[in-house]
PDB file of N, CA and C in Angstrom:
ATOM      1  N   GLY J1155      -8.590   1.934  -4.478  1.00  0.00           N
ATOM      2  CA  GLY J1155      -8.067   1.755  -3.530  1.00  0.00           C
ATOM      3  C   GLY J1155      -8.497   3.068  -2.392  1.00  0.00           C
ATOM      4  N   SER J1156      -8.190   4.372  -2.811  1.00  0.00           N
ATOM      5  CA  SER J1156      -7.930   5.326  -2.462  1.00  0.00           C
ATOM      6  C   SER J1156      -9.465   5.399  -1.960  1.00  0.00           C
ATOM      7  N   LEU J1157     -10.648   5.519  -2.453  1.00  0.00           N
ATOM      8  CA  LEU J1157     -11.470   5.451  -2.394  1.00  0.00           C
ATOM      9  C   LEU J1157     -12.125   4.623  -0.831  1.00  0.00           C
ATOM     10  N   SER J1158     -11.706   3.625  -1.647  1.00  0.00           N
ATOM     11  CA  SER J1158     -12.289   2.473  -0.626  1.00  0.00           C
ATOM     12  C   SER J1158     -11.216   2.438   0.966  1.00  0.00           C
ATOM     13  N   SER J1159     -10.165   2.991   1.447  1.00  0.00           N
ATOM     14  CA  SER J1159      -9.509   3.199   2.318  1.00  0.00           C
ATOM     15  C   SER J1159     -10.534   4.263   2.862  1.00  0.00           C
ATOM     16  N   TRP J1160     -11.004   5.357   2.004  1.00  0.00           N
ATOM     17  CA  TRP J1160     -11.629   6.706   3.015  1.00  0.00           C
ATOM     18  C   TRP J1160     -12.574   6.071   3.624  1.00  0.00           C
ATOM     19  N   TYR J1161     -13.489   5.298   2.845  1.00  0.00           N
ATOM     20  CA  TYR J1161     -14.615   4.541   2.556  1.00  0.00           C
ATOM     21  C   TYR J1161     -14.774   4.180   4.784  1.00  0.00           C
ATOM     22  N   VAL J1162     -13.684   2.799   4.837  1.00  0.00           N
ATOM     23  CA  VAL J1162     -13.529   2.232   5.478  1.00  0.00           C
ATOM     24  C   VAL J1162     -12.680   3.239   6.804  1.00  0.00           C
ATOM     25  N   TRP J1163     -12.221   4.070   6.684  1.00  0.00           N
ATOM     26  CA  TRP J1163     -11.941   5.320   7.650  1.00  0.00           C
ATOM     27  C   TRP J1163     -13.130   6.297   8.184  1.00  0.00           C
ATOM     28  N   SER J1164     -14.059   6.518   6.940  1.00  0.00           N
ATOM     29  CA  SER J1164     -15.032   7.361   7.646  1.00  0.00           C
ATOM     30  C   SER J1164     -16.250   6.422   8.303  1.00  0.00           C
ATOM     31  N   CYS J1165     -15.958   4.849   8.036  1.00  0.00           N
ATOM     32  CA  CYS J1165     -16.879   4.287   9.184  1.00  0.00           C
ATOM     33  C   CYS J1165     -16.482   4.488  10.371  1.00  0.00           C
ATOM     34  N   LEU J1166     -15.099   4.598  10.108  1.00  0.00           N
ATOM     35  CA  LEU J1166     -14.331   4.008  11.588  1.00  0.00           C
ATOM     36  C   LEU J1166     -14.685   6.064  12.317  1.00  0.00           C
ATOM     37  N   GLY J1167     -14.848   6.904  11.844  1.00  0.00           N
ATOM     38  CA  GLY J1167     -14.573   8.094  12.757  1.00  0.00           C
ATOM     39  C   GLY J1167     -13.628   8.972  12.864  1.00  0.00           C
ATOM     40  N   ILE J1168     -12.325   8.367  11.857  1.00  0.00           N
ATOM     41  CA  ILE J1168     -11.171   8.416  12.040  1.00  0.00           C
ATOM     42  C   ILE J1168     -10.678   8.918  10.423  1.00  0.00           C
ATOM     43  N   TYR J1169      -9.788  10.163  10.408  1.00  0.00           N
ATOM     44  CA  TYR J1169      -9.082  10.746   9.329  1.00  0.00           C
ATOM     45  C   TYR J1169      -7.491  10.669   9.090  1.00  0.00           C
ATOM     46  N   PRO J1170      -7.003  10.188   8.679  1.00  0.00           N
ATOM     47  CA  PRO J1170      -5.788  10.118   8.898  1.00  0.00           C
ATOM     48  C   PRO J1170      -5.485  11.801   7.718  1.00  0.00           C
ATOM     49  N   LEU J1171      -4.965  12.397   8.089  1.00  0.00           N
ATOM     50  CA  LEU J1171      -4.604  13.684   7.879  1.00  0.00           C
ATOM     51  C   LEU J1171      -3.192  13.665   7.097  1.00  0.00           C
ATOM     52  N   ALA J1172      -3.840  13.540   5.859  1.00  0.00           N
ATOM     53  CA  ALA J1172      -1.896  13.576   4.778  1.00  0.00           C
ATOM     54  C   ALA J1172      -1.004  15.031   4.964  1.00  0.00           C
ATOM     55  N   GLY J1173      -0.266  14.496   4.923  1.00  0.00           N
ATOM     56  CA  GLY J1173       0.749  15.143   5.897  1.00  0.00           C
ATOM     57  C   GLY J1173       1.321  15.701   7.055  1.00  0.00           C
ATOM     58  N   THR J1174       0.383  15.138   7.674  1.00  0.00           N
ATOM     59  CA  THR J1174       0.543  15.491   9.326  1.00  0.00           C
ATOM     60  C   THR J1174       0.400  14.186   9.880  1.00  0.00           C
ATOM     61  N   SER J1175       1.105  14.113  11.275  1.00  0.00           N
ATOM     62  CA  SER J1175       1.099  13.004  12.966  1.00  0.00           C
ATOM     63  C   SER J1175      -0.452  12.909  13.235  1.00  0.00           C
ATOM     64  N   SER J1176      -1.272  13.202  12.160  1.00  0.00           N
ATOM     65  CA  SER J1176      -2.231  13.160  13.629  1.00  0.00           C
ATOM     66  C   SER J1176      -3.601  12.428  12.641  1.00  0.00           C
ATOM     67  N   TYR J1177      -4.376  12.338  13.507  1.00  0.00           N
ATOM     68  CA  TYR J1177      -6.460  11.666  13.162  1.00  0.00           C
ATOM     69  C   TYR J1177      -7.287  12.420  13.197  1.00  0.00           C
ATOM     70  N   LEU J1178      -7.734  13.440  13.108  1.00  0.00           N
ATOM     71  CA  LEU J1178      -8.621  13.827  12.728  1.00  0.00           C
ATOM     72  C   LEU J1178     -10.243  12.895  12.918  1.00  0.00           C
ATOM     73  N   LEU J1179     -10.522  13.469  14.393  1.00  0.00           N
ATOM     74  CA  LEU J1179     -11.817  12.385  15.031  1.00  0.00           C
ATOM     75  C   LEU J1179     -13.153  12.644  13.809  1.00  0.00           C
ATOM     76  N   GLY J1180     -13.795  11.922  14.159  1.00  0.00           N
ATOM     77  CA  GLY J1180     -15.164  12.740  13.611  1.00  0.00           C
ATOM     78  C   GLY J1180     -16.296  11.524  14.637  1.00  0.00           C
ATOM     79  N   SER J1181     -17.561  11.156  13.225  1.00  0.00           N
ATOM     80  CA  SER J1181     -18.346  10.341  13.927  1.00  0.00           C
ATOM     81  C   SER J1181     -18.450   8.751  13.548  1.00  0.00           C
ATOM     82  N   PRO J1182     -18.565   8.288  13.809  1.00  0.00           N
ATOM     83  CA  PRO J1182     -18.551   7.085  13.654  1.00  0.00           C
ATOM     84  C   PRO J1182     -19.816   6.462  12.570  1.00  0.00           C
ATOM     85  N   SER J1183     -19.663   5.298  11.968  1.00  0.00           N
ATOM     86  CA  SER J1183     -21.156   5.006  11.485  1.00  0.00           C
ATOM     87  C   SER J1183     -21.151   3.151  12.075  1.00  0.00           C
ATOM     88  N   VAL J1184     -20.283   3.063  12.927  1.00  0.00           N
ATOM     89  CA  VAL J1184     -20.259   1.711  13.447  1.00  0.00           C
ATOM     90  C   VAL J1184     -20.409   2.012  14.908  1.00  0.00           C
ATOM     91  N   GLU J1185     -20.434   0.593  15.597  1.00  0.00           N
ATOM     92  CA  GLU J1185     -20.950   1.126  16.966  1.00  0.00           C
ATOM     93  C   GLU J1185     -19.381   0.283  17.507  1.00  0.00           C
ATOM     94  N   SER J1186     -18.796  -0.391  17.543  1.00  0.00           N
ATOM     95  CA  SER J1186     -17.648  -0.924  18.180  1.00  0.00           C
ATOM     96  C   SER J1186     -17.028  -1.496  16.628  1.00  0.00           C
ATOM     97  N   ALA J1187     -15.085  -1.331  17.106  1.00  0.00           N
ATOM     98  CA  ALA J1187     -14.145  -2.097  15.630  1.00  0.00           C
ATOM     99  C   ALA J1187     -13.378  -1.845  16.732  1.00  0.00           C
ATOM    100  N   GLU J1188     -12.737  -2.905  15.529  1.00  0.00           N
ATOM    101  CA  GLU J1188     -10.996  -3.069  16.385  1.00  0.00           C
ATOM    102  C   GLU J1188      -9.499  -2.875  15.297  1.00  0.00           C
ATOM    103  N   LEU J1189      -8.428  -2.597  15.559  1.00  0.00           N
ATOM    104  CA  LEU J1189      -7.590  -2.279  14.866  1.00  0.00           C
ATOM    105  C   LEU J1189      -6.488  -2.957  14.802  1.00  0.00           C
ATOM    106  N   ARG J1190      -5.842  -3.289  14.588  1.00  0.00           N
ATOM    107  CA  ARG J1190      -4.292  -3.877  14.531  1.00  0.00           C
ATOM    108  C   ARG J1190      -3.536  -3.122  14.147  1.00  0.00           C
ATOM    109  N   PHE J1191      -2.652  -2.236  14.606  1.00  0.00           N
ATOM    110  CA  PHE J1191      -1.666  -2.039  14.515  1.00  0.00           C
ATOM    111  C   PHE J1191      -0.833  -2.756  14.623  1.00  0.00           C
ATOM    112  N   SER J1192       1.204  -2.246  14.763  1.00  0.00           N
ATOM    113  CA  SER J1192       2.127  -3.150  15.072  1.00  0.00           C
ATOM    114  C   SER J1192       2.248  -2.798  16.145  1.00  0.00           C
ATOM    115  N   LYS J1193       1.957  -1.510  16.791  1.00  0.00           N
ATOM    116  CA  LYS J1193       2.437  -1.222  18.130  1.00  0.00           C
ATOM    117  C   LYS J1193       0.921  -2.251  19.166  1.00  0.00           C
ATOM    118  N   GLY J1194      -0.372  -1.979  18.436  1.00  0.00           N
ATOM    119  CA  GLY J1194      -1.129  -2.472  19.753  1.00  0.00           C
ATOM    120  C   GLY J1194      -2.501  -2.843  19.229  1.00  0.00           C
ATOM    121  N   LEU J1195      -3.288  -2.831  19.538  1.00  0.00           N
ATOM    122  CA  LEU J1195      -5.028  -3.308  19.002  1.00  0.00           C
ATOM    123  C   LEU J1195      -5.659  -2.599  19.838  1.00  0.00           C
ATOM    124  N   LEU J1196      -6.463  -1.792  18.494  1.00  0.00           N
ATOM    125  CA  LEU J1196      -7.192  -0.611  19.735  1.00  0.00           C
ATOM    126  C   LEU J1196      -8.775  -0.921  18.785  1.00  0.00           C
ATOM    127  N   ASN J1197      -9.118  -0.851  20.373  1.00  0.00           N
ATOM    128  CA  ASN J1197     -10.315  -1.161  20.488  1.00  0.00           C
ATOM    129  C   ASN J1197     -11.094   0.534  20.522  1.00  0.00           C
ATOM    130  N   ILE J1198     -12.921   0.403  19.000  1.00  0.00           N
ATOM    131  CA  ILE J1198     -12.784   1.596  19.400  1.00  0.00           C
ATOM    132  C   ILE J1198     -14.503   1.261  19.387  1.00  0.00           C
ATOM    133  N   LYS J1199     -15.491   2.232  21.037  1.00  0.00           N
ATOM    134  CA  LYS J1199     -16.124   2.123  21.094  1.00  0.00           C
ATOM    135  C   LYS J1199     -17.137   3.295  20.777  1.00  0.00           C
ATOM    136  N   VAL J1200     -18.284   3.366  20.899  1.00  0.00           N
ATOM    137  CA  VAL J1200     -19.030   4.059  20.810  1.00  0.00           C
ATOM    138  C   VAL J1200     -20.317   4.587  22.061  1.00  0.00           C
ATOM    139  N   GLU J1201     -20.350   5.419  22.658  1.00  0.00           N
ATOM    140  CA  GLU J1201     -21.509   6.061  23.728  1.00  0.00           C
ATOM    141  C   GLU J1201     -22.808   6.865  23.443  1.00  0.00           C
ATOM    142  N   ARG J1202     -23.939   6.738  22.913  1.00  0.00           N
ATOM    143  CA  ARG J1202     -24.622   7.503  22.921  1.00  0.00           C
ATOM    144  C   ARG J1202     -25.239   8.241  24.073  1.00  0.00           C
ATOM    145  N   LYS J1203     -25.745   9.532  23.684  1.00  0.00           N
ATOM    146  CA  LYS J1203     -26.333  10.181  24.878  1.00  0.00           C
ATOM    147  C   LYS J1203     -28.124   9.940  24.432  1.00  0.00           C
ATOM    148  N   SER J1204     -28.333   9.657  23.067  1.00  0.00           N
ATOM    149  CA  SER J1204     -29.428   9.104  22.766  1.00  0.00           C
ATOM    150  C   SER J1204     -29.447   8.115  22.075  1.00  0.00           C
ATOM    151  N   PRO J1205     -30.450   8.202  21.776  1.00  0.00           N
ATOM    152  CA  PRO J1205     -31.070   6.673  20.157  1.00  0.00           C
ATOM    153  C   PRO J1205     -30.321   7.768  19.071  1.00  0.00           C
ATOM    154  N   ASN J1206     -30.802   8.539  19.075  1.00  0.00           N
ATOM    155  CA  ASN J1206     -30.406   8.887  17.216  1.00  0.00           C
ATOM    156  C   ASN J1206     -29.341  10.169  17.480  1.00  0.00           C
ATOM    157  N   ALA J1207     -28.236   9.624  18.585  1.00  0.00           N
ATOM    158  CA  ALA J1207     -27.156  10.860  18.234  1.00  0.00           C
ATOM    159  C   ALA J1207     -26.068  10.863  17.581  1.00  0.00           C
ATOM    160  N   ILE J1208     -25.831  11.203  16.679  1.00  0.00           N
ATOM    161  CA  ILE J1208     -24.480  11.205  15.600  1.00  0.00           C
ATOM    162  C   ILE J1208     -23.814  12.290  15.803  1.00  0.00           C
ATOM    163  N   TYR J1209     -23.628  13.713  16.393  1.00  0.00           N
ATOM    164  CA  TYR J1209     -22.738  14.701  16.648  1.00  0.00           C
ATOM    165  C   TYR J1209     -21.577  14.696  17.947  1.00  0.00           C
ATOM    166  N   PRO J1210     -20.446  14.329  17.624  1.00  0.00           N
ATOM    167  CA  PRO J1210     -19.314  13.597  18.592  1.00  0.00           C
ATOM    168  C   PRO J1210     -19.164  15.168  19.679  1.00  0.00           C
ATOM    169  N   VAL J1211     -19.233  14.945  21.078  1.00  0.00           N
ATOM    170  CA  VAL J1211     -18.797  15.675  21.814  1.00  0.00           C
ATOM    171  C   VAL J1211     -18.110  15.788  22.836  1.00  0.00           C
ATOM    172  N   GLY J1212     -17.659  14.517  22.665  1.00  0.00           N
ATOM    173  CA  GLY J1212     -16.432  14.359  23.790  1.00  0.00           C
ATOM    174  C   GLY J1212     -15.228  13.164  22.655  1.00  0.00           C
ATOM    175  N   TYR J1213     -14.389  12.793  23.558  1.00  0.00           N
ATOM    176  CA  TYR J1213     -13.665  11.466  23.596  1.00  0.00           C
ATOM    177  C   TYR J1213     -12.775  11.169  24.880  1.00  0.00           C
ATOM    178  N   ARG J1214     -12.897  10.024  24.418  1.00  0.00           N
ATOM    179  CA  ARG J1214     -11.608   8.768  25.436  1.00  0.00           C
ATOM    180  C   ARG J1214     -10.978   8.269  24.698  1.00  0.00           C
ATOM    181  N   LEU J1215      -9.191   8.719  25.448  1.00  0.00           N
ATOM    182  CA  LEU J1215      -8.520   7.829  24.482  1.00  0.00           C
ATOM    183  C   LEU J1215      -7.824   6.911  25.928  1.00  0.00           C
ATOM    184  N   ASN J1216      -7.694   5.467  26.194  1.00  0.00           N
ATOM    185  CA  ASN J1216      -7.428   4.919  27.389  1.00  0.00           C
ATOM    186  C   ASN J1216      -7.689   5.425  28.606  1.00  0.00           C
ATOM    187  N   GLY J1217      -8.938   5.789  29.149  1.00  0.00           N
ATOM    188  CA  GLY J1217      -9.651   6.574  30.243  1.00  0.00           C
ATOM    189  C   GLY J1217      -9.110   8.302  29.952  1.00  0.00           C
ATOM    190  N   ARG J1218      -8.341   9.001  29.280  1.00  0.00           N
ATOM    191  CA  ARG J1218      -8.453  10.019  29.325  1.00  0.00           C
ATOM    192  C   ARG J1218      -9.593   9.954  28.662  1.00  0.00           C
ATOM    193  N   THR J1219     -10.267  11.582  28.837  1.00  0.00           N
ATOM    194  CA  THR J1219     -11.273  12.380  28.207  1.00  0.00           C
ATOM    195  C   THR J1219     -10.779  13.820  27.719  1.00  0.00           C
ATOM    196  N   PHE J1220     -11.326  13.876  26.565  1.00  0.00           N
ATOM    197  CA  PHE J1220     -10.633  15.415  25.745  1.00  0.00           C
ATOM    198  C   PHE J1220     -11.957  15.647  24.704  1.00  0.00           C
ATOM    199  N   GLU J1221     -12.028  16.959  24.227  1.00  0.00           N
ATOM    200  CA  GLU J1221     -13.367  17.071  23.709  1.00  0.00           C
ATOM    201  C   GLU J1221     -12.559  17.666  22.764  1.00  0.00           C
ATOM    202  N   CYS J1222     -11.334  17.822  21.871  1.00  0.00           N
ATOM    203  CA  CYS J1222     -10.879  17.800  20.418  1.00  0.00           C
ATOM    204  C   CYS J1222     -10.955  17.342  19.523  1.00  0.00           C
ATOM    205  N   PRO J1223     -11.565  17.386  18.519  1.00  0.00           N
ATOM    206  CA  PRO J1223     -10.815  16.003  17.461  1.00  0.00           C
ATOM    207  C   PRO J1223      -9.315  15.407  16.606  1.00  0.00           C
ATOM    208  N   CYS J1224      -8.873  15.862  17.128  1.00  0.00           N
ATOM    209  CA  CYS J1224      -8.079  14.600  16.859  1.00  0.00           C
ATOM    210  C   CYS J1224      -6.885  15.013  17.808  1.00  0.00           C
ATOM    211  N   LEU J1225      -6.116  13.244  17.238  1.00  0.00           N
ATOM    212  CA  LEU J1225      -4.767  12.958  18.022  1.00  0.00           C
ATOM    213  C   LEU J1225      -4.060  12.516  17.340  1.00  0.00           C
ATOM    214  N   PRO J1226      -2.699  12.506  17.732  1.00  0.00           N
ATOM    215  CA  PRO J1226      -1.221  12.019  17.385  1.00  0.00           C
ATOM    216  C   PRO J1226      -1.529  10.420  16.868  1.00  0.00           C
ATOM    217  N   VAL J1227      -0.913  10.275  15.684  1.00  0.00           N
ATOM    218  CA  VAL J1227      -0.379   8.949  15.210  1.00  0.00           C
ATOM    219  C   VAL J1227      -0.255   7.869  16.058  1.00  0.00           C
ATOM    220  N   ALA J1228       0.658   8.237  16.871  1.00  0.00           N
ATOM    221  CA  ALA J1228       1.249   7.819  18.473  1.00  0.00           C
ATOM    222  C   ALA J1228       0.823   6.997  18.736  1.00  0.00           C
ATOM    223  N   GLU J1229      -0.430   8.298  19.302  1.00  0.00           N
ATOM    224  CA  GLU J1229      -0.811   7.634  20.850  1.00  0.00           C
ATOM    225  C   GLU J1229      -1.895   6.770  20.509  1.00  0.00           C
ATOM    226  N   VAL J1230      -2.385   6.651  19.415  1.00  0.00           N
ATOM    227  CA  VAL J1230      -3.659   6.533  18.826  1.00  0.00           C
ATOM    228  C   VAL J1230      -2.913   4.443  18.253  1.00  0.00           C
ATOM    229  N   GLU J1231      -1.755   3.881  17.436  1.00  0.00           N
ATOM    230  CA  GLU J1231      -1.127   3.189  17.158  1.00  0.00           C
ATOM    231  C   GLU J1231      -0.880   2.724  18.041  1.00  0.00           C
ATOM    232  N   LYS J1232      -0.595   3.071  19.096  1.00  0.00           N
ATOM    233  CA  LYS J1232      -0.239   2.226  21.082  1.00  0.00           C
ATOM    234  C   LYS J1232      -1.273   1.632  21.278  1.00  0.00           C
ATOM    235  N   GLY J1233      -2.925   1.802  20.636  1.00  0.00           N
ATOM    236  CA  GLY J1233      -3.517   0.324  21.163  1.00  0.00           C
ATOM    237  C   GLY J1233      -4.183   0.968  21.849  1.00  0.00           C
ATOM    238  N   GLY J1234      -5.220   0.525  22.512  1.00  0.00           N
ATOM    239  CA  GLY J1234      -6.432   0.773  23.814  1.00  0.00           C
ATOM    240  C   GLY J1234      -7.563   0.812  23.592  1.00  0.00           C
ATOM    241  N   GLU J1235      -8.147   1.591  24.465  1.00  0.00           N
ATOM    242  CA  GLU J1235      -9.550   2.013  23.894  1.00  0.00           C
ATOM    243  C   GLU J1235      -9.897   3.287  23.509  1.00  0.00           C
ATOM    244  N   LEU J1236     -10.711   3.401  22.339  1.00  0.00           N
ATOM    245  CA  LEU J1236     -11.099   5.041  21.912  1.00  0.00           C
ATOM    246  C   LEU J1236     -12.302   5.111  22.137  1.00  0.00           C
ATOM    247  N   VAL J1237     -13.247   5.734  22.738  1.00  0.00           N
ATOM    248  CA  VAL J1237     -14.649   5.586  23.101  1.00  0.00           C
ATOM    249  C   VAL J1237     -14.701   7.001  22.383  1.00  0.00           C
ATOM    250  N   PHE J1238     -16.017   7.333  21.818  1.00  0.00           N
ATOM    251  CA  PHE J1238     -16.619   8.282  20.972  1.00  0.00           C
ATOM    252  C   PHE J1238     -17.869   8.461  21.560  1.00  0.00           C
ATOM    253  N   VAL J1239     -18.358   9.859  22.084  1.00  0.00           N
ATOM    254  CA  VAL J1239     -19.654  10.113  23.014  1.00  0.00           C
ATOM    255  C   VAL J1239     -20.690  11.128  22.109  1.00  0.00           C
ATOM    256  N   LEU J1240     -21.312  10.456  21.305  1.00  0.00           N
ATOM    257  CA  LEU J1240     -22.189  11.276  20.359  1.00  0.00           C
ATOM    258  C   LEU J1240     -23.107  11.490  21.109  1.00  0.00           C
ATOM    259  N   ASP J1241     -23.918  12.840  20.928  1.00  0.00           N
ATOM    260  CA  ASP J1241     -25.320  13.608  21.682  1.00  0.00           C
ATOM    261  C   ASP J1241     -26.070  14.240  19.967  1.00  0.00           C
ATOM    262  N   GLY J1242     -27.438  14.099  20.788  1.00  0.00           N
ATOM    263  CA  GLY J1242     -28.244  14.511  19.139  1.00  0.00           C
ATOM    264  C   GLY J1242     -28.049  15.850  18.637  1.00  0.00           C
ATOM    265  N   LYS J1243     -27.294  16.526  19.447  1.00  0.00           N
ATOM    266  CA  LYS J1243     -27.233  18.641  18.876  1.00  0.00           C
ATOM    267  C   LYS J1243     -25.677  18.433  19.013  1.00  0.00           C
ATOM    268  N   PRO J1244     -24.501  19.407  18.080  1.00  0.00           N
ATOM    269  CA  PRO J1244     -23.816  19.216  17.610  1.00  0.00           C
ATOM    270  C   PRO J1244     -23.119  20.601  18.652  1.00  0.00           C
ATOM    271  N   LYS J1245     -22.015  20.067  19.177  1.00  0.00           N
ATOM    272  CA  LYS J1245     -20.773  21.405  20.350  1.00  0.00           C
ATOM    273  C   LYS J1245     -20.324  21.946  18.962  1.00  0.00           C
ATOM    274  N   SER J1246     -19.791  22.988  19.250  1.00  0.00           N
ATOM    275  CA  SER J1246     -18.626  23.782  18.301  1.00  0.00           C
ATOM    276  C   SER J1246     -17.913  23.675  19.397  1.00  0.00           C
ATOM    277  N   VAL J1247     -16.290  23.469  17.753  1.00  0.00           N
ATOM    278  CA  VAL J1247     -14.873  23.499  18.307  1.00  0.00           C
ATOM    279  C   VAL J1247     -14.241  24.009  17.884  1.00  0.00           C
ATOM    280  N   ARG J1248     -13.057  24.996  18.761  1.00  0.00           N
ATOM    281  CA  ARG J1248     -12.811  26.509  18.686  1.00  0.00           C
ATOM    282  C   ARG J1248     -11.797  26.284  17.441  1.00  0.00           C
ATOM    283  N   SER J1249     -11.648  25.363  17.102  1.00  0.00           N
ATOM    284  CA  SER J1249     -10.559  24.645  16.046  1.00  0.00           C
ATOM    285  C   SER J1249     -10.800  23.454  15.321  1.00  0.00           C
ATOM    286  N   PRO J1250     -10.568  23.422  13.617  1.00  0.00           N
ATOM    287  CA  PRO J1250     -10.850  21.814  13.471  1.00  0.00           C
ATOM    288  C   PRO J1250      -9.864  21.392  13.930  1.00  0.00           C
ATOM    289  N   ILE J1251      -8.913  21.776  13.626  1.00  0.00           N
ATOM    290  CA  ILE J1251      -7.468  20.789  13.854  1.00  0.00           C
ATOM    291  C   ILE J1251      -6.142  21.339  14.608  1.00  0.00           C
ATOM    292  N   PRO J1252      -7.158  21.458  15.869  1.00  0.00           N
ATOM    293  CA  PRO J1252      -5.926  21.588  17.493  1.00  0.00           C
ATOM    294  C   PRO J1252      -5.263  20.478  17.286  1.00  0.00           C
ATOM    295  N   GLU J1253      -3.947  21.040  17.799  1.00  0.00           N
ATOM    296  CA  GLU J1253      -3.240  20.457  18.719  1.00  0.00           C
ATOM    297  C   GLU J1253      -3.230  19.881  20.215  1.00  0.00           C
ATOM    298  N   CYS J1254      -3.987  18.888  20.237  1.00  0.00           N
ATOM    299  CA  CYS J1254      -4.332  19.026  22.115  1.00  0.00           C
ATOM    300  C   CYS J1254      -4.283  17.904  22.821  1.00  0.00           C
ATOM    301  N   PHE J1255      -3.704  17.297  22.658  1.00  0.00           N
ATOM    302  CA  PHE J1255      -3.535  15.852  23.529  1.00  0.00           C
ATOM    303  C   PHE J1255      -2.457  15.793  24.167  1.00  0.00           C
TER     304      PHE J1255
END
């Protein structure tokens, strides 16, 4: 069970950080997905700046733009739209697990 769930989260580009109330965001391997939480429906979408873009350079949650790869669980589980913006070149991030939303 745990390896299967890790694979699903990995494909979605979302990683639950054990022991915290945050999700770490990465690079999804799907173009879109839909997650049903008890508080709402989350639509995941991917915007690529080029056909081979695999590196996350930004995100939008319900229209709000941010660059850091971390979101509070409570915000994600309210639902809405989460957009991953991917580019062909990686972008450096100051801290791997910032509290920035």
